[in-house]
mmCIF file of C-alpha atoms in Angstrom:
data_model
loop_
_atom_site.group_PDB
_atom_site.id
_atom_site.type_symbol
_atom_site.label_atom_id
_atom_site.label_comp_id
_atom_site.label_asym_id
_atom_site.label_seq_id
_atom_site.Cartn_x
_atom_site.Cartn_y
_atom_site.Cartn_z
ATOM 1 C CA MET A 8 82.964 -67.716 18.106
ATOM 2 C CA ASP A 9 85.743 -65.462 17.564
ATOM 3 C CA LYS A 10 83.119 -64.626 14.204
ATOM 4 C CA LEU A 11 80.458 -65.087 16.116
ATOM 5 C CA ARG A 12 81.816 -61.808 18.805
ATOM 6 C CA GLU A 13 82.560 -60.191 15.644
ATOM 7 C CA ILE A 14 79.211 -59.786 14.105
ATOM 8 C CA THR A 15 77.492 -59.209 18.096
ATOM 9 C CA ASP A 16 79.697 -56.562 18.855
ATOM 10 C CA LYS A 17 78.737 -54.648 15.207
ATOM 11 C CA VAL A 18 75.189 -54.825 16.811
ATOM 12 C CA ARG A 19 76.909 -53.528 19.832
ATOM 13 C CA GLY A 20 76.946 -49.138 18.702
ATOM 14 C CA MET A 21 72.884 -49.459 18.335
ATOM 15 C CA GLY A 22 71.475 -48.115 20.430
ATOM 16 C CA ILE A 23 68.145 -48.977 21.719
ATOM 17 C CA TYR A 24 65.376 -47.658 19.739
ATOM 18 C CA GLU A 25 67.604 -49.060 17.346
ATOM 19 C CA SER A 26 67.514 -52.587 18.010
ATOM 20 C CA LEU A 27 63.569 -52.105 18.616
ATOM 21 C CA VAL A 28 63.521 -50.866 14.640
ATOM 22 C CA MET A 29 65.381 -53.555 13.659
ATOM 23 C CA ALA A 30 63.572 -56.310 16.002
ATOM 24 C CA GLY A 31 60.395 -54.388 14.636
ATOM 25 C CA VAL A 32 61.699 -54.732 10.851
ATOM 26 C CA GLY A 33 62.830 -57.945 11.057
ATOM 27 C CA LEU A 34 59.515 -59.627 12.802
ATOM 28 C CA ALA A 35 57.571 -57.595 10.190
ATOM 29 C CA VAL A 36 60.005 -59.734 7.335
ATOM 30 C CA LEU A 37 60.092 -62.640 9.552
ATOM 31 C CA LEU A 38 56.165 -63.207 9.237
ATOM 32 C CA PHE A 39 55.041 -61.832 6.628
ATOM 33 C CA GLY A 40 58.114 -61.513 3.800
ATOM 34 C CA TYR A 41 56.586 -63.553 0.914
ATOM 35 C CA ARG A 42 53.302 -60.963 1.304
ATOM 36 C CA ILE A 43 55.082 -57.741 1.697
ATOM 37 C CA LYS A 44 57.993 -59.235 -0.818
ATOM 38 C CA LYS A 45 58.717 -56.629 -2.195
ATOM 39 C CA ALA A 46 59.641 -54.166 1.018
ATOM 40 C CA ALA A 47 61.119 -57.574 1.654
ATOM 41 C CA PHE A 48 63.508 -57.991 -0.981
ATOM 42 C CA PHE A 49 64.181 -53.324 -0.546
ATOM 43 C CA ILE A 50 65.249 -54.418 3.211
ATOM 44 C CA LEU A 51 67.407 -57.756 2.348
ATOM 45 C CA TRP A 52 68.582 -55.751 -0.492
ATOM 46 C CA PHE A 53 69.580 -52.705 2.068
ATOM 47 C CA LEU A 54 71.166 -55.441 4.827
ATOM 48 C CA ILE A 55 72.619 -57.503 2.450
ATOM 49 C CA GLY A 56 74.386 -53.862 0.734
ATOM 50 C CA TYR A 57 75.264 -52.603 4.313
ATOM 51 C CA ASN A 58 76.566 -55.563 5.400
ATOM 52 C CA LEU A 59 79.415 -55.635 2.313
ATOM 53 C CA MET A 60 80.124 -52.251 2.786
ATOM 54 C CA ILE A 61 80.962 -53.109 6.479
ATOM 55 C CA LEU A 62 83.095 -55.787 5.269
ATOM 56 C CA LEU A 63 84.894 -53.448 2.625
ATOM 57 C CA MET A 64 85.460 -50.377 4.875
ATOM 58 C CA PRO A 65 88.795 -51.052 6.388
ATOM 59 C CA VAL A 66 90.152 -51.590 1.920
ATOM 60 C CA ILE A 67 88.185 -48.110 1.584
ATOM 61 C CA ASN A 68 90.216 -46.426 5.301
ATOM 62 C CA ASN A 69 93.552 -47.889 3.720
ATOM 63 C CA ALA A 70 93.094 -46.370 0.038
ATOM 64 C CA LEU A 71 91.266 -42.988 1.698
ATOM 65 C CA PRO A 72 92.699 -41.763 4.787
ATOM 66 C CA GLN A 73 90.124 -38.969 4.831
ATOM 67 C CA VAL A 74 87.266 -40.915 4.688
ATOM 68 C CA ALA A 75 89.284 -43.116 7.701
ATOM 69 C CA GLU A 76 89.052 -39.860 9.828
ATOM 70 C CA GLY A 77 85.520 -38.723 8.725
ATOM 71 C CA GLN A 78 82.659 -40.108 10.695
ATOM 72 C CA PHE A 79 80.186 -38.962 8.571
ATOM 73 C CA TRP A 80 81.995 -41.312 5.642
ATOM 74 C CA GLN A 81 81.928 -44.223 8.224
ATOM 75 C CA ILE A 82 77.911 -44.098 8.625
ATOM 76 C CA LEU A 83 77.241 -42.577 5.050
ATOM 77 C CA LEU A 84 78.696 -45.491 2.950
ATOM 78 C CA PRO A 85 77.249 -48.117 4.454
ATOM 79 C CA ILE A 86 74.127 -46.970 3.761
ATOM 80 C CA CYS A 87 74.851 -45.758 0.717
ATOM 81 C CA GLY A 88 76.037 -49.424 -0.314
ATOM 82 C CA GLY A 89 72.678 -50.852 1.103
ATOM 83 C CA LEU A 90 70.280 -48.464 -0.620
ATOM 84 C CA LEU A 91 72.503 -49.344 -3.928
ATOM 85 C CA LEU A 92 71.835 -52.476 -4.176
ATOM 86 C CA ALA A 93 68.032 -52.587 -2.524
ATOM 87 C CA LEU A 94 66.956 -49.941 -5.631
ATOM 88 C CA LEU A 95 68.507 -52.905 -8.173
ATOM 89 C CA GLY A 96 67.026 -56.263 -6.100
ATOM 90 C CA PHE A 97 63.606 -54.636 -5.751
ATOM 91 C CA SER A 98 63.111 -53.804 -9.817
ATOM 92 C CA ILE A 99 63.979 -57.837 -10.358
ATOM 93 C CA GLU A 100 62.540 -60.433 -8.840
ATOM 94 C CA LYS A 101 63.705 -63.753 -9.665
ATOM 95 C CA VAL A 102 67.057 -62.315 -9.793
ATOM 96 C CA CYS A 103 66.573 -60.574 -6.723
ATOM 97 C CA ILE A 104 65.556 -64.028 -4.809
ATOM 98 C CA ALA A 105 68.816 -65.576 -7.146
ATOM 99 C CA GLY A 106 70.457 -62.859 -5.691
ATOM 100 C CA ILE A 107 69.603 -63.380 -2.181
ATOM 101 C CA CYS A 108 70.638 -66.681 -1.998
ATOM 102 C CA PHE A 109 73.893 -66.705 -3.715
ATOM 103 C CA PHE A 110 75.174 -63.072 -1.091
ATOM 104 C CA LEU A 111 73.531 -65.162 2.129
ATOM 105 C CA VAL A 112 75.413 -67.835 0.923
ATOM 106 C CA MET A 113 78.670 -65.924 0.581
ATOM 107 C CA LEU A 114 78.241 -64.225 3.895
ATOM 108 C CA VAL A 115 77.702 -66.840 5.701
ATOM 109 C CA THR A 116 80.914 -68.376 3.506
ATOM 110 C CA VAL A 117 83.390 -65.409 4.211
ATOM 111 C CA GLN A 118 81.431 -64.775 8.247
ATOM 112 C CA TYR A 119 81.674 -68.320 9.027
ATOM 113 C CA PHE A 120 84.657 -70.019 6.855
ATOM 114 C CA GLY A 121 87.187 -67.186 6.104
ATOM 115 C CA THR A 122 88.202 -66.098 2.822
ATOM 116 C CA ASP A 123 90.629 -68.568 1.387
ATOM 117 C CA VAL A 124 90.150 -68.583 -2.364
ATOM 118 C CA GLN A 125 89.328 -71.734 -1.815
ATOM 119 C CA THR A 126 86.882 -71.991 0.347
ATOM 120 C CA LEU A 127 85.365 -68.487 -1.962
ATOM 121 C CA ALA A 128 85.013 -71.108 -4.887
ATOM 122 C CA VAL A 129 83.182 -73.347 -3.161
ATOM 123 C CA GLY A 130 81.187 -70.865 -1.185
ATOM 124 C CA ALA A 131 79.993 -69.462 -4.868
ATOM 125 C CA ILE A 132 79.498 -72.879 -6.363
ATOM 126 C CA VAL A 133 76.699 -73.737 -3.029
ATOM 127 C CA GLY A 134 75.825 -69.906 -3.577
ATOM 128 C CA VAL A 135 75.342 -70.881 -7.474
ATOM 129 C CA ILE A 136 72.455 -73.467 -6.690
ATOM 130 C CA ALA A 137 70.575 -71.986 -4.380
ATOM 131 C CA ALA A 138 70.380 -69.691 -6.733
ATOM 132 C CA ALA A 139 68.927 -71.478 -9.389
ATOM 133 C CA ALA A 140 67.144 -73.873 -6.868
ATOM 134 C CA ALA A 141 65.322 -70.714 -5.815
ATOM 135 C CA THR A 142 64.335 -69.307 -9.039
ATOM 136 C CA ALA A 143 63.143 -72.591 -9.818
ATOM 137 C CA MET A 144 60.790 -72.710 -6.665
ATOM 138 C CA ILE A 145 60.215 -69.164 -5.972
ATOM 139 C CA LYS A 146 57.499 -68.815 -3.663
ATOM 140 C CA PRO A 147 59.125 -71.367 -1.258
ATOM 141 C CA ALA A 148 62.759 -69.157 -1.086
ATOM 142 C CA VAL A 149 61.089 -66.100 -0.602
ATOM 143 C CA ILE A 150 59.266 -67.222 2.540
ATOM 144 C CA ILE A 151 63.041 -69.309 3.552
ATOM 145 C CA ALA A 152 64.606 -66.261 2.687
ATOM 146 C CA THR A 153 62.778 -63.928 4.037
ATOM 147 C CA ALA A 154 61.941 -65.999 7.371
ATOM 148 C CA VAL A 155 65.869 -66.608 8.018
ATOM 149 C CA ALA A 156 66.264 -62.898 7.176
ATOM 150 C CA GLY A 157 63.790 -62.010 9.289
ATOM 151 C CA GLY A 158 65.183 -64.223 12.619
ATOM 152 C CA TYR A 159 68.944 -63.250 11.906
ATOM 153 C CA ALA A 160 67.763 -59.405 12.534
ATOM 154 C CA ILE A 161 65.447 -60.110 15.473
ATOM 155 C CA THR A 162 68.326 -62.071 16.856
ATOM 156 C CA LEU A 163 70.834 -59.955 16.224
ATOM 157 C CA ALA A 164 68.238 -57.092 17.745
ATOM 158 C CA LEU A 165 67.447 -59.491 20.842
ATOM 159 C CA LEU A 166 71.341 -59.998 22.409
ATOM 160 C CA GLN A 167 72.102 -55.860 21.788
ATOM 161 C CA ILE A 168 69.099 -55.974 24.240
ATOM 162 C CA PHE A 169 69.655 -58.586 26.252
ATOM 163 C CA PRO A 170 73.323 -58.403 27.081
ATOM 164 C CA ASP A 171 72.600 -61.522 29.229
ATOM 165 C CA ILE A 172 71.811 -63.795 26.680
ATOM 166 C CA ASN A 173 74.949 -66.542 26.169
ATOM 167 C CA LYS A 174 75.914 -65.778 22.876
ATOM 168 C CA GLU A 175 77.314 -68.787 22.371
ATOM 169 C CA ILE A 176 74.807 -70.673 23.451
ATOM 170 C CA PHE A 177 71.569 -69.023 21.878
ATOM 171 C CA TYR A 178 72.832 -67.581 18.811
ATOM 172 C CA PHE A 179 71.972 -70.367 16.269
ATOM 173 C CA PRO A 180 69.844 -71.589 17.634
ATOM 174 C CA MET A 181 67.407 -68.099 17.906
ATOM 175 C CA ILE A 182 68.164 -67.980 14.045
ATOM 176 C CA GLY A 183 66.838 -71.186 13.055
ATOM 177 C CA GLY A 184 64.219 -71.245 15.868
ATOM 178 C CA LEU A 185 63.254 -67.853 14.317
ATOM 179 C CA ALA A 186 63.341 -69.051 10.971
ATOM 180 C CA LEU A 187 61.179 -72.024 11.488
ATOM 181 C CA VAL A 188 58.537 -70.577 12.972
ATOM 182 C CA GLY A 189 58.665 -67.405 10.451
ATOM 183 C CA ALA A 190 58.565 -70.460 7.744
ATOM 184 C CA LEU A 191 55.572 -72.534 8.966
ATOM 185 C CA PHE A 192 53.462 -69.493 9.887
ATOM 186 C CA GLN A 193 54.054 -67.683 6.260
ATOM 187 C CA PHE A 194 53.485 -71.018 4.597
ATOM 188 C CA ALA A 195 50.438 -71.201 6.615
ATOM 189 C CA THR A 196 49.291 -68.351 5.732
ATOM 190 C CA THR A 197 50.199 -67.909 2.222
ATOM 191 C CA LYS A 198 48.072 -71.080 0.651
ATOM 192 C CA ARG A 199 45.781 -69.023 -1.590
ATOM 193 C CA VAL A 200 47.672 -66.487 -2.443
ATOM 194 C CA SER A 201 50.211 -66.422 -5.104
#
């Protein structure tokens, strides 16, 4: 549960307005991810790039003390990392969905199982399998990936807006329940959409 506290502590810096925007974007991705897949890919890749830069910030801060001292760089670098990956992922659909699946698996691996070499290797193997399966079944993969990402964003926003919610009990059920509802909604509304 320490990892869960770390994740929710990252969100605590957001104000109510940022949380509401995050919840709105998460809702759009959750329910309409396949229909707005280009925008959803941009958002998903931005979130992946932003989180990767957050994970790399301690290394950058140690290497460059002037970056560690400036609040401007602490805000700008994660945003730039997010934008860089978002622009890359926006351009190529199959590579984009494969990369999203791989990075989501690696993100879960690092956040919940650690950074041991064997753990990362197993995570990478599972990520490659998930990426290959996603490119073979692109429509269901897009729907599921956008539903999970939307559920994750909404959950983080709700935990910020309503701090009395017990994170240890409701974090994973909220993500899973929202993702399930979003995926079912998208499958039902995109039957004739290719």
